[in-house]
Amino acid sequence: LGEGQLLTDSAIAGAVSALAGLYIDRSYYGAVVAPGLAVGSDDSARADLVFTLREGLHATIGKIEFTGAQPLPEDRGERIAGEFQGDPLTPAALERVIGEVLAGYERSGHPFARVSVAEIWRGEGGAMTVTMDLDAGELVRIGEIMVEGNSETDRAVILRESRMDLPEAFDPEKASRFLQRLRRLGLFSAVDEPAIYDRAPGHGLLVRVREGRTNTFDGVVGYAPSGPGDPGGGVTGRASVAMRNLFG
């Protein structure tokens, strides 16, 4: 808002919403923002906009509880809860907790896990208890690897770099190392992130690549004319051939 701006209900509501969001971002969940108008005595067409604030208590994370059909192993849940205990309860903090939970599920072969905040309430000593509902989703077992975009490179060369013993549970770190090895080969101009697809039974891993310029030929040729006392000139030059993917 700016001085001289036309006062409308939508402008006031937007300011109240922005202030309330500011307090939530700083972990004041009980903050109340009440707008009011103070009409000036000299000019009835002008008014001061007054915000009455009640900040409430600063909220911190006291306890994190996990519920659901397939909750985290107890030791992992305790580790995550202990890591964030005492931190300000902000949306960013909750996103970090959710990220930790999802990363744990991914490492155990559950890339389609879902996490949602079910309830937040004030516990003992004023700290907040956060309850998160977990759904691990199905266990993804990779039964095959499909490759697209390899017009020259043999599919077996690409699959060799996966170093996977199929079928096996999906591991995001192993998939990431697979892509890094493909990029280091120097055969492809681009290697996309892998995608999981359904197959019967289980799942497959799709890897898309784009072939690079792997076979090159450079050459230069010239003529050196004869000089004083030289019976004749000569042809000179050199060639460089690089066959990095000669047989695919």
CSV table of N, CA and C in Angstrom, one decimal, residues 29-173:
chain,number,residue,atom,x,y,z
A,29,TYR,N,1.8,-18.5,14.4
A,29,TYR,CA,0.6,-19.0,13.8
A,29,TYR,C,-0.6,-18.4,14.5
A,30,GLY,N,-0.5,-17.8,15.7
A,30,GLY,CA,-1.7,-17.3,16.3
A,30,GLY,C,-1.9,-15.8,16.1
A,31,ALA,N,-1.2,-15.2,15.1
A,31,ALA,CA,-1.2,-13.8,14.9
A,31,ALA,C,-2.6,-13.3,14.3
A,32,VAL,N,-3.0,-12.2,14.8
A,32,VAL,CA,-4.3,-11.6,14.4
A,32,VAL,C,-4.0,-10.2,13.8
A,33,VAL,N,-4.5,-9.9,12.7
A,33,VAL,CA,-4.3,-8.6,12.0
A,33,VAL,C,-5.7,-8.0,11.8
A,34,ALA,N,-6.0,-6.9,12.5
A,34,ALA,CA,-7.3,-6.2,12.4
A,34,ALA,C,-7.1,-4.9,11.8
A,35,PRO,N,-7.7,-4.6,10.6
A,35,PRO,CA,-7.6,-3.3,10.0
A,35,PRO,C,-8.7,-2.3,10.5
A,36,GLY,N,-8.4,-1.0,10.5
A,36,GLY,CA,-9.3,0.0,10.9
A,36,GLY,C,-9.0,1.3,10.2
A,37,LEU,N,-10.0,2.2,10.2
A,37,LEU,CA,-9.9,3.5,9.5
A,37,LEU,C,-10.0,4.6,10.5
A,38,ALA,N,-9.1,5.6,10.4
A,38,ALA,CA,-9.2,6.8,11.2
A,38,ALA,C,-9.3,8.0,10.2
A,39,VAL,N,-10.6,8.5,10.2
A,39,VAL,CA,-10.9,9.6,9.2
A,39,VAL,C,-10.3,10.9,9.8
A,40,GLY,N,-9.6,11.6,8.9
A,40,GLY,CA,-9.0,12.9,9.3
A,40,GLY,C,-10.0,14.0,9.5
A,41,SER,N,-9.8,14.9,10.4
A,41,SER,CA,-10.7,16.0,10.7
A,41,SER,C,-10.6,17.1,9.7
A,42,ASP,N,-9.5,17.2,9.0
A,42,ASP,CA,-9.3,18.3,8.0
A,42,ASP,C,-9.9,17.9,6.7
A,43,ASP,N,-9.8,16.6,6.3
A,43,ASP,CA,-10.3,16.2,5.0
A,43,ASP,C,-11.0,14.9,5.1
A,44,SER,N,-12.3,15.0,4.9
A,44,SER,CA,-13.1,13.8,5.1
A,44,SER,C,-12.9,12.8,4.0
A,45,ALA,N,-12.2,13.2,2.9
A,45,ALA,CA,-12.0,12.3,1.8
A,45,ALA,C,-10.7,11.4,2.0
A,46,ARG,N,-10.0,11.7,3.1
A,46,ARG,CA,-8.7,11.0,3.4
A,46,ARG,C,-8.9,10.3,4.7
A,47,ALA,N,-8.3,9.1,4.8
A,47,ALA,CA,-8.3,8.4,6.1
A,47,ALA,C,-7.0,7.6,6.3
A,48,ASP,N,-6.7,7.4,7.5
A,48,ASP,CA,-5.5,6.6,7.8
A,48,ASP,C,-5.9,5.2,8.0
A,49,LEU,N,-5.1,4.3,7.5
A,49,LEU,CA,-5.4,2.9,7.6
A,49,LEU,C,-4.5,2.4,8.8
A,50,VAL,N,-5.2,1.8,9.8
A,50,VAL,CA,-4.5,1.4,11.0
A,50,VAL,C,-4.7,-0.1,11.2
A,51,PHE,N,-3.5,-0.8,11.4
A,51,PHE,CA,-3.5,-2.2,11.7
A,51,PHE,C,-3.3,-2.5,13.1
A,52,THR,N,-4.2,-3.1,13.8
A,52,THR,CA,-4.0,-3.6,15.1
A,52,THR,C,-3.5,-5.0,15.1
A,53,LEU,N,-2.3,-5.3,15.7
A,53,LEU,CA,-1.7,-6.6,15.6
A,53,LEU,C,-1.7,-7.2,17.0
A,54,ARG,N,-2.0,-8.5,17.0
A,54,ARG,CA,-1.7,-9.4,18.1
A,54,ARG,C,-0.9,-10.6,17.6
A,55,GLU,N,0.4,-10.5,18.0
A,55,GLU,CA,1.3,-11.5,17.4
A,55,GLU,C,1.1,-12.9,17.9
A,56,GLY,N,0.7,-13.0,19.1
A,56,GLY,CA,0.6,-14.4,19.7
A,56,GLY,C,2.0,-14.9,20.1
A,57,LEU,N,2.1,-16.2,20.3
A,57,LEU,CA,3.3,-16.9,20.7
A,57,LEU,C,4.1,-17.4,19.5
A,58,HIS,N,5.4,-17.3,19.7
A,58,HIS,CA,6.3,-17.9,18.7
A,58,HIS,C,6.3,-19.4,18.7
A,59,ALA,N,6.0,-20.0,17.6
A,59,ALA,CA,5.8,-21.5,17.6
A,59,ALA,C,7.1,-22.2,17.2
A,60,THR,N,7.4,-23.2,17.9
A,60,THR,CA,8.6,-24.0,17.6
A,60,THR,C,8.1,-25.5,17.5
A,61,ILE,N,8.9,-26.3,16.8
A,61,ILE,CA,8.6,-27.7,16.7
A,61,ILE,C,9.0,-28.5,17.9
A,62,GLY,N,8.1,-29.0,18.6
A,62,GLY,CA,8.4,-29.8,19.8
A,62,GLY,C,8.4,-31.3,19.5
A,63,LYS,N,7.5,-31.8,18.7
A,63,LYS,CA,7.4,-33.2,18.4
A,63,LYS,C,6.8,-33.4,17.1
A,64,ILE,N,7.3,-34.4,16.4
A,64,ILE,CA,6.8,-34.8,15.1
A,64,ILE,C,6.3,-36.2,15.2
A,65,GLU,N,5.1,-36.5,14.8
A,65,GLU,CA,4.5,-37.8,14.9
A,65,GLU,C,4.2,-38.2,13.4
A,66,PHE,N,4.4,-39.5,13.1
A,66,PHE,CA,4.1,-40.0,11.8
A,66,PHE,C,3.0,-41.1,11.9
A,67,THR,N,2.0,-41.0,11.1
A,67,THR,CA,0.9,-42.0,11.0
A,67,THR,C,0.8,-42.4,9.6
A,68,GLY,N,0.0,-43.5,9.4
A,68,GLY,CA,-0.3,-44.0,8.1
A,68,GLY,C,-0.2,-45.5,8.0
A,69,ALA,N,-0.6,-46.0,6.9
A,69,ALA,CA,-0.6,-47.5,6.7
A,69,ALA,C,0.8,-48.1,6.6
A,70,GLN,N,1.8,-47.3,6.1
A,70,GLN,CA,3.2,-47.8,6.0
A,70,GLN,C,4.1,-46.7,6.6
A,71,PRO,N,4.1,-46.5,7.9
A,71,PRO,CA,5.0,-45.5,8.5
A,71,PRO,C,6.5,-45.8,8.3
A,72,LEU,N,7.3,-44.8,8.6
A,72,LEU,CA,8.7,-44.9,8.6
A,72,LEU,C,9.2,-45.9,9.7
A,73,PRO,N,10.3,-46.6,9.5
A,73,PRO,CA,10.9,-47.3,10.6
A,73,PRO,C,11.1,-46.4,11.8
A,74,GLU,N,11.0,-47.0,12.9
A,74,GLU,CA,11.0,-46.2,14.2
A,74,GLU,C,12.3,-45.4,14.3
A,75,ASP,N,13.4,-46.0,14.0
A,75,ASP,CA,14.7,-45.3,14.2
A,75,ASP,C,14.8,-44.1,13.2
A,76,ARG,N,14.3,-44.3,12.0
A,76,ARG,CA,14.4,-43.2,11.0
A,76,ARG,C,13.5,-42.0,11.4
A,77,GLY,N,12.3,-42.4,11.9
A,77,GLY,CA,11.3,-41.3,12.3
A,77,GLY,C,11.9,-40.6,13.5
A,78,GLU,N,12.5,-41.2,14.5
A,78,GLU,CA,13.1,-40.6,15.6
A,78,GLU,C,14.2,-39.7,15.2
A,79,ARG,N,15.0,-40.1,14.2
A,79,ARG,CA,16.2,-39.3,13.8
A,79,ARG,C,15.7,-38.0,13.1
A,80,ILE,N,14.7,-38.1,12.3
A,80,ILE,CA,14.1,-36.9,11.6
A,80,ILE,C,13.5,-36.0,12.6
A,81,ALA,N,12.7,-36.5,13.6
A,81,ALA,CA,12.0,-35.7,14.6
A,81,ALA,C,13.1,-35.0,15.4
A,82,GLY,N,14.1,-35.7,15.8
A,82,GLY,CA,15.1,-35.1,16.7
A,82,GLY,C,15.9,-34.0,15.9
A,83,GLU,N,16.1,-34.2,14.6
A,83,GLU,CA,16.9,-33.2,13.8
A,83,GLU,C,16.2,-31.8,13.8
A,84,PHE,N,14.8,-31.8,13.8
A,84,PHE,CA,14.1,-30.6,13.6
A,84,PHE,C,13.5,-30.1,14.9
A,85,GLN,N,13.7,-30.8,16.0
A,85,GLN,CA,13.1,-30.4,17.3
A,85,GLN,C,13.7,-29.1,17.7
A,86,GLY,N,12.8,-28.1,18.1
A,86,GLY,CA,13.3,-26.8,18.6
A,86,GLY,C,13.4,-25.8,17.5
A,87,ASP,N,13.3,-26.2,16.2
A,87,ASP,CA,13.3,-25.2,15.1
A,87,ASP,C,12.0,-24.4,15.0
A,88,PRO,N,12.1,-23.2,14.5
A,88,PRO,CA,10.8,-22.4,14.3
A,88,PRO,C,9.9,-23.2,13.4
A,89,LEU,N,8.6,-23.2,13.7
A,89,LEU,CA,7.6,-23.9,12.9
A,89,LEU,C,7.2,-23.0,11.7
A,90,THR,N,7.9,-23.2,10.6
A,90,THR,CA,7.6,-22.4,9.4
A,90,THR,C,7.3,-23.3,8.3
A,91,PRO,N,6.6,-22.8,7.2
A,91,PRO,CA,6.4,-23.7,6.1
A,91,PRO,C,7.7,-24.2,5.5
A,92,ALA,N,8.7,-23.5,5.5
A,92,ALA,CA,10.0,-24.0,5.0
A,92,ALA,C,10.5,-25.1,5.8
A,93,ALA,N,10.3,-25.1,7.1
A,93,ALA,CA,10.8,-26.2,8.0
A,93,ALA,C,10.0,-27.4,7.7
A,94,LEU,N,8.7,-27.3,7.5
A,94,LEU,CA,7.8,-28.4,7.2
A,94,LEU,C,8.2,-29.0,5.9
A,95,GLU,N,8.5,-28.2,4.9
A,95,GLU,CA,8.9,-28.7,3.6
A,95,GLU,C,10.2,-29.5,3.7
A,96,ARG,N,11.1,-29.1,4.6
A,96,ARG,CA,12.4,-29.8,4.8
A,96,ARG,C,12.1,-31.2,5.4
A,97,VAL,N,11.2,-31.2,6.4
A,97,VAL,CA,10.9,-32.5,7.0
A,97,VAL,C,10.3,-33.4,6.0
A,98,ILE,N,9.3,-32.9,5.2
A,98,ILE,CA,8.7,-33.7,4.1
A,98,ILE,C,9.8,-34.2,3.1
A,99,GLY,N,10.7,-33.4,2.8
A,99,GLY,CA,11.8,-33.8,1.9
A,99,GLY,C,12.6,-34.9,2.4
A,100,GLU,N,12.9,-34.8,3.7
A,100,GLU,CA,13.7,-35.9,4.4
A,100,GLU,C,12.9,-37.2,4.3
A,101,VAL,N,11.6,-37.2,4.6
A,101,VAL,CA,10.8,-38.4,4.6
A,101,VAL,C,10.7,-39.0,3.2
A,102,LEU,N,10.5,-38.2,2.2
A,102,LEU,CA,10.4,-38.7,0.8
A,102,LEU,C,11.7,-39.2,0.4
A,103,ALA,N,12.8,-38.6,0.7
A,103,ALA,CA,14.1,-39.1,0.3
A,103,ALA,C,14.4,-40.5,0.9
A,104,GLY,N,13.9,-40.7,2.2
A,104,GLY,CA,14.1,-42.0,2.8
A,104,GLY,C,13.3,-43.1,2.1
A,105,TYR,N,12.0,-42.7,1.7
A,105,TYR,CA,11.2,-43.7,1.0
A,105,TYR,C,11.8,-44.0,-0.4
A,106,GLU,N,12.3,-43.0,-1.0
A,106,GLU,CA,13.0,-43.3,-2.4
A,106,GLU,C,14.1,-44.2,-2.2
A,107,ARG,N,14.9,-44.1,-1.2
A,107,ARG,CA,16.1,-44.9,-1.1
A,107,ARG,C,15.7,-46.4,-0.8
A,108,SER,N,14.5,-46.6,-0.3
A,108,SER,CA,14.0,-47.9,0.0
A,108,SER,C,13.1,-48.5,-1.1
A,109,GLY,N,13.1,-47.8,-2.3
A,109,GLY,CA,12.4,-48.3,-3.4
A,109,GLY,C,10.9,-47.9,-3.5
A,110,HIS,N,10.6,-46.7,-2.9
A,110,HIS,CA,9.2,-46.2,-2.9
A,110,HIS,C,9.2,-44.8,-3.5
A,111,PRO,N,9.5,-44.6,-4.8
A,111,PRO,CA,9.6,-43.2,-5.3
A,111,PRO,C,8.2,-42.5,-5.4
A,112,PHE,N,7.1,-43.2,-5.2
A,112,PHE,CA,5.8,-42.6,-5.4
A,112,PHE,C,5.1,-42.4,-4.0
A,113,ALA,N,5.9,-42.3,-2.9
A,113,ALA,CA,5.4,-42.0,-1.6
A,113,ALA,C,4.8,-40.6,-1.5
A,114,ARG,N,3.8,-40.5,-0.6
A,114,ARG,CA,3.1,-39.2,-0.4
A,114,ARG,C,3.2,-38.9,1.1
A,115,VAL,N,3.4,-37.6,1.4
A,115,VAL,CA,3.4,-37.1,2.8
A,115,VAL,C,2.5,-35.9,2.9
A,116,SER,N,1.7,-35.8,3.9
A,116,SER,CA,0.8,-34.6,4.1
A,116,SER,C,0.8,-34.3,5.6
A,117,VAL,N,0.7,-33.0,5.9
A,117,VAL,CA,0.5,-32.5,7.3
A,117,VAL,C,-0.9,-32.7,7.7
A,118,ALA,N,-1.2,-33.6,8.6
A,118,ALA,CA,-2.5,-33.9,9.0
A,118,ALA,C,-3.0,-33.0,10.1
A,119,GLU,N,-2.1,-32.6,11.1
A,119,GLU,CA,-2.6,-31.8,12.2
A,119,GLU,C,-1.4,-31.1,12.9
A,120,ILE,N,-1.7,-29.9,13.3
A,120,ILE,CA,-0.7,-29.1,14.1
A,120,ILE,C,-1.4,-28.6,15.4
A,121,TRP,N,-0.9,-29.0,16.5
A,121,TRP,CA,-1.5,-28.5,17.8
A,121,TRP,C,-0.4,-28.2,18.8
A,122,ARG,N,-0.8,-27.4,19.8
A,122,ARG,CA,0.1,-26.9,20.8
A,122,ARG,C,0.3,-28.0,21.9
A,123,GLY,N,1.5,-28.4,22.1
A,123,GLY,CA,1.7,-29.5,23.1
A,123,GLY,C,2.2,-28.9,24.4
A,124,GLU,N,3.0,-29.7,25.1
A,124,GLU,CA,3.5,-29.3,26.4
A,124,GLU,C,4.5,-28.2,26.3
A,125,GLY,N,4.5,-27.2,27.2
A,125,GLY,CA,5.5,-26.1,27.2
A,125,GLY,C,5.3,-25.1,26.0
A,126,GLY,N,4.2,-25.2,25.3
A,126,GLY,CA,3.9,-24.3,24.2
A,126,GLY,C,4.5,-24.7,22.9
A,127,ALA,N,5.3,-25.7,22.9
A,127,ALA,CA,5.9,-26.2,21.6
A,127,ALA,C,4.8,-26.9,20.8
A,128,MET,N,4.9,-27.0,19.5
A,128,MET,CA,3.9,-27.5,18.6
A,128,MET,C,4.2,-29.0,18.3
A,129,THR,N,3.1,-29.7,18.3
A,129,THR,CA,3.2,-31.1,17.8
A,129,THR,C,2.7,-31.2,16.4
A,130,VAL,N,3.5,-31.8,15.5
A,130,VAL,CA,3.1,-31.9,14.1
A,130,VAL,C,2.8,-33.4,13.8
A,131,THR,N,1.6,-33.7,13.3
A,131,THR,CA,1.3,-35.0,12.9
A,131,THR,C,1.3,-35.1,11.3
A,132,MET,N,2.1,-36.0,10.8
A,132,MET,CA,2.2,-36.2,9.3
A,132,MET,C,1.6,-37.5,8.9
A,133,ASP,N,0.8,-37.5,7.9
A,133,ASP,CA,0.2,-38.8,7.4
A,133,ASP,C,1.1,-39.3,6.2
A,134,LEU,N,1.5,-40.5,6.3
A,134,LEU,CA,2.4,-41.1,5.3
A,134,LEU,C,1.7,-42.2,4.5
A,135,ASP,N,2.1,-42.2,3.2
A,135,ASP,CA,1.6,-43.3,2.3
A,135,ASP,C,2.9,-43.7,1.5
A,136,ALA,N,3.4,-44.8,1.8
A,136,ALA,CA,4.7,-45.2,1.1
A,136,ALA,C,4.4,-45.5,-0.4
A,137,GLY,N,3.2,-45.9,-0.8
A,137,GLY,CA,3.0,-46.3,-2.1
A,137,GLY,C,3.6,-47.7,-2.4
A,138,GLU,N,3.5,-48.1,-3.6
A,138,GLU,CA,4.0,-49.5,-3.9
A,138,GLU,C,5.5,-49.5,-4.1
A,139,LEU,N,6.0,-50.7,-3.8
A,139,LEU,CA,7.4,-50.9,-3.9
A,139,LEU,C,7.7,-51.1,-5.4
A,140,VAL,N,8.6,-50.3,-6.0
A,140,VAL,CA,8.9,-50.3,-7.4
A,140,VAL,C,10.2,-51.2,-7.6
A,141,ARG,N,10.0,-52.2,-8.4
A,141,ARG,CA,11.0,-53.1,-8.8
A,141,ARG,C,11.3,-52.9,-10.3
A,142,ILE,N,12.5,-52.6,-10.6
A,142,ILE,CA,12.8,-52.4,-12.0
A,142,ILE,C,13.2,-53.8,-12.7
A,143,GLY,N,12.4,-54.1,-13.7
A,143,GLY,CA,12.5,-55.4,-14.4
A,143,GLY,C,13.2,-55.3,-15.7
A,144,GLU,N,13.2,-54.1,-16.3
A,144,GLU,CA,13.9,-53.9,-17.6
A,144,GLU,C,14.3,-52.4,-17.7
A,145,ILE,N,15.2,-52.2,-18.6
A,145,ILE,CA,15.7,-50.8,-18.9
A,145,ILE,C,15.5,-50.6,-20.4
A,146,MET,N,14.7,-49.5,-20.8
A,146,MET,CA,14.5,-49.2,-22.2
A,146,MET,C,15.3,-48.0,-22.5
A,147,VAL,N,15.9,-48.0,-23.7
A,147,VAL,CA,16.7,-46.9,-24.1
A,147,VAL,C,16.1,-46.3,-25.4
A,148,GLU,N,16.1,-45.0,-25.5
A,148,GLU,CA,15.6,-44.3,-26.7
A,148,GLU,C,16.6,-43.2,-27.1
A,149,GLY,N,16.7,-43.0,-28.4
A,149,GLY,CA,17.6,-42.0,-29.0
A,149,GLY,C,18.9,-42.5,-29.4
A,150,ASN,N,19.3,-43.7,-29.2
A,150,ASN,CA,20.6,-44.2,-29.6
A,150,ASN,C,20.6,-44.7,-31.0
A,151,SER,N,20.8,-43.9,-32.0
A,151,SER,CA,20.8,-44.3,-33.4
A,151,SER,C,22.1,-45.0,-33.8
A,152,GLU,N,23.2,-44.7,-33.1
A,152,GLU,CA,24.5,-45.4,-33.5
A,152,GLU,C,25.0,-46.3,-32.4
A,153,THR,N,24.9,-45.9,-31.2
A,153,THR,CA,25.5,-46.6,-30.1
A,153,THR,C,24.7,-47.9,-29.8
A,154,ASP,N,25.3,-49.0,-29.6
A,154,ASP,CA,24.6,-50.2,-29.4
A,154,ASP,C,24.0,-50.2,-28.0
A,155,ARG,N,22.8,-50.7,-27.9
A,155,ARG,CA,22.0,-50.7,-26.6
A,155,ARG,C,22.8,-51.4,-25.5
A,156,ALA,N,23.5,-52.5,-25.9
A,156,ALA,CA,24.2,-53.2,-24.8
A,156,ALA,C,25.3,-52.4,-24.2
A,157,VAL,N,25.9,-51.4,-24.9
A,157,VAL,CA,26.9,-50.6,-24.3
A,157,VAL,C,26.3,-49.7,-23.3
A,158,ILE,N,25.1,-49.2,-23.5
A,158,ILE,CA,24.4,-48.3,-22.6
A,158,ILE,C,23.9,-49.1,-21.3
A,159,LEU,N,23.4,-50.3,-21.6
A,159,LEU,CA,22.9,-51.1,-20.4
A,159,LEU,C,24.1,-51.6,-19.6
A,160,ARG,N,25.2,-51.8,-20.1
A,160,ARG,CA,26.4,-52.2,-19.4
A,160,ARG,C,26.7,-51.2,-18.3
A,161,GLU,N,26.5,-49.9,-18.6
A,161,GLU,CA,26.8,-48.8,-17.6
A,161,GLU,C,25.9,-48.7,-16.5
A,162,SER,N,24.7,-49.4,-16.6
A,162,SER,CA,23.7,-49.4,-15.5
A,162,SER,C,24.2,-50.1,-14.2
A,163,ARG,N,25.0,-51.2,-14.5
A,163,ARG,CA,25.5,-52.0,-13.4
A,163,ARG,C,24.4,-52.5,-12.4
A,164,MET,N,23.2,-52.8,-13.0
A,164,MET,CA,22.1,-53.2,-12.2
A,164,MET,C,21.9,-54.7,-12.5
A,165,ASP,N,21.5,-55.4,-11.4
A,165,ASP,CA,21.2,-56.8,-11.5
A,165,ASP,C,19.7,-57.0,-11.5
A,166,LEU,N,19.1,-56.9,-12.6
A,166,LEU,CA,17.6,-56.9,-12.7
A,166,LEU,C,17.0,-58.3,-12.5
A,167,PRO,N,15.8,-58.3,-11.9
A,167,PRO,CA,15.1,-57.2,-11.3
A,167,PRO,C,15.6,-56.8,-9.9
A,168,GLU,N,15.5,-55.5,-9.6
A,168,GLU,CA,15.9,-55.0,-8.3
A,168,GLU,C,15.1,-53.8,-8.0
A,169,ALA,N,15.0,-53.5,-6.6
A,169,ALA,CA,14.2,-52.3,-6.2
A,169,ALA,C,14.9,-51.0,-6.7
A,170,PHE,N,14.0,-50.1,-7.1
A,170,PHE,CA,14.5,-48.8,-7.6
A,170,PHE,C,15.3,-48.1,-6.5
A,171,ASP,N,16.5,-47.6,-6.9
A,171,ASP,CA,17.4,-46.9,-6.0
A,171,ASP,C,17.8,-45.6,-6.8
A,172,PRO,N,17.3,-44.4,-6.3
A,172,PRO,CA,17.6,-43.1,-7.0
A,172,PRO,C,19.1,-42.8,-7.1
A,173,GLU,N,19.9,-43.2,-6.1
A,173,GLU,CA,21.3,-43.0,-6.1
A,173,GLU,C,22.0,-43.8,-7.2
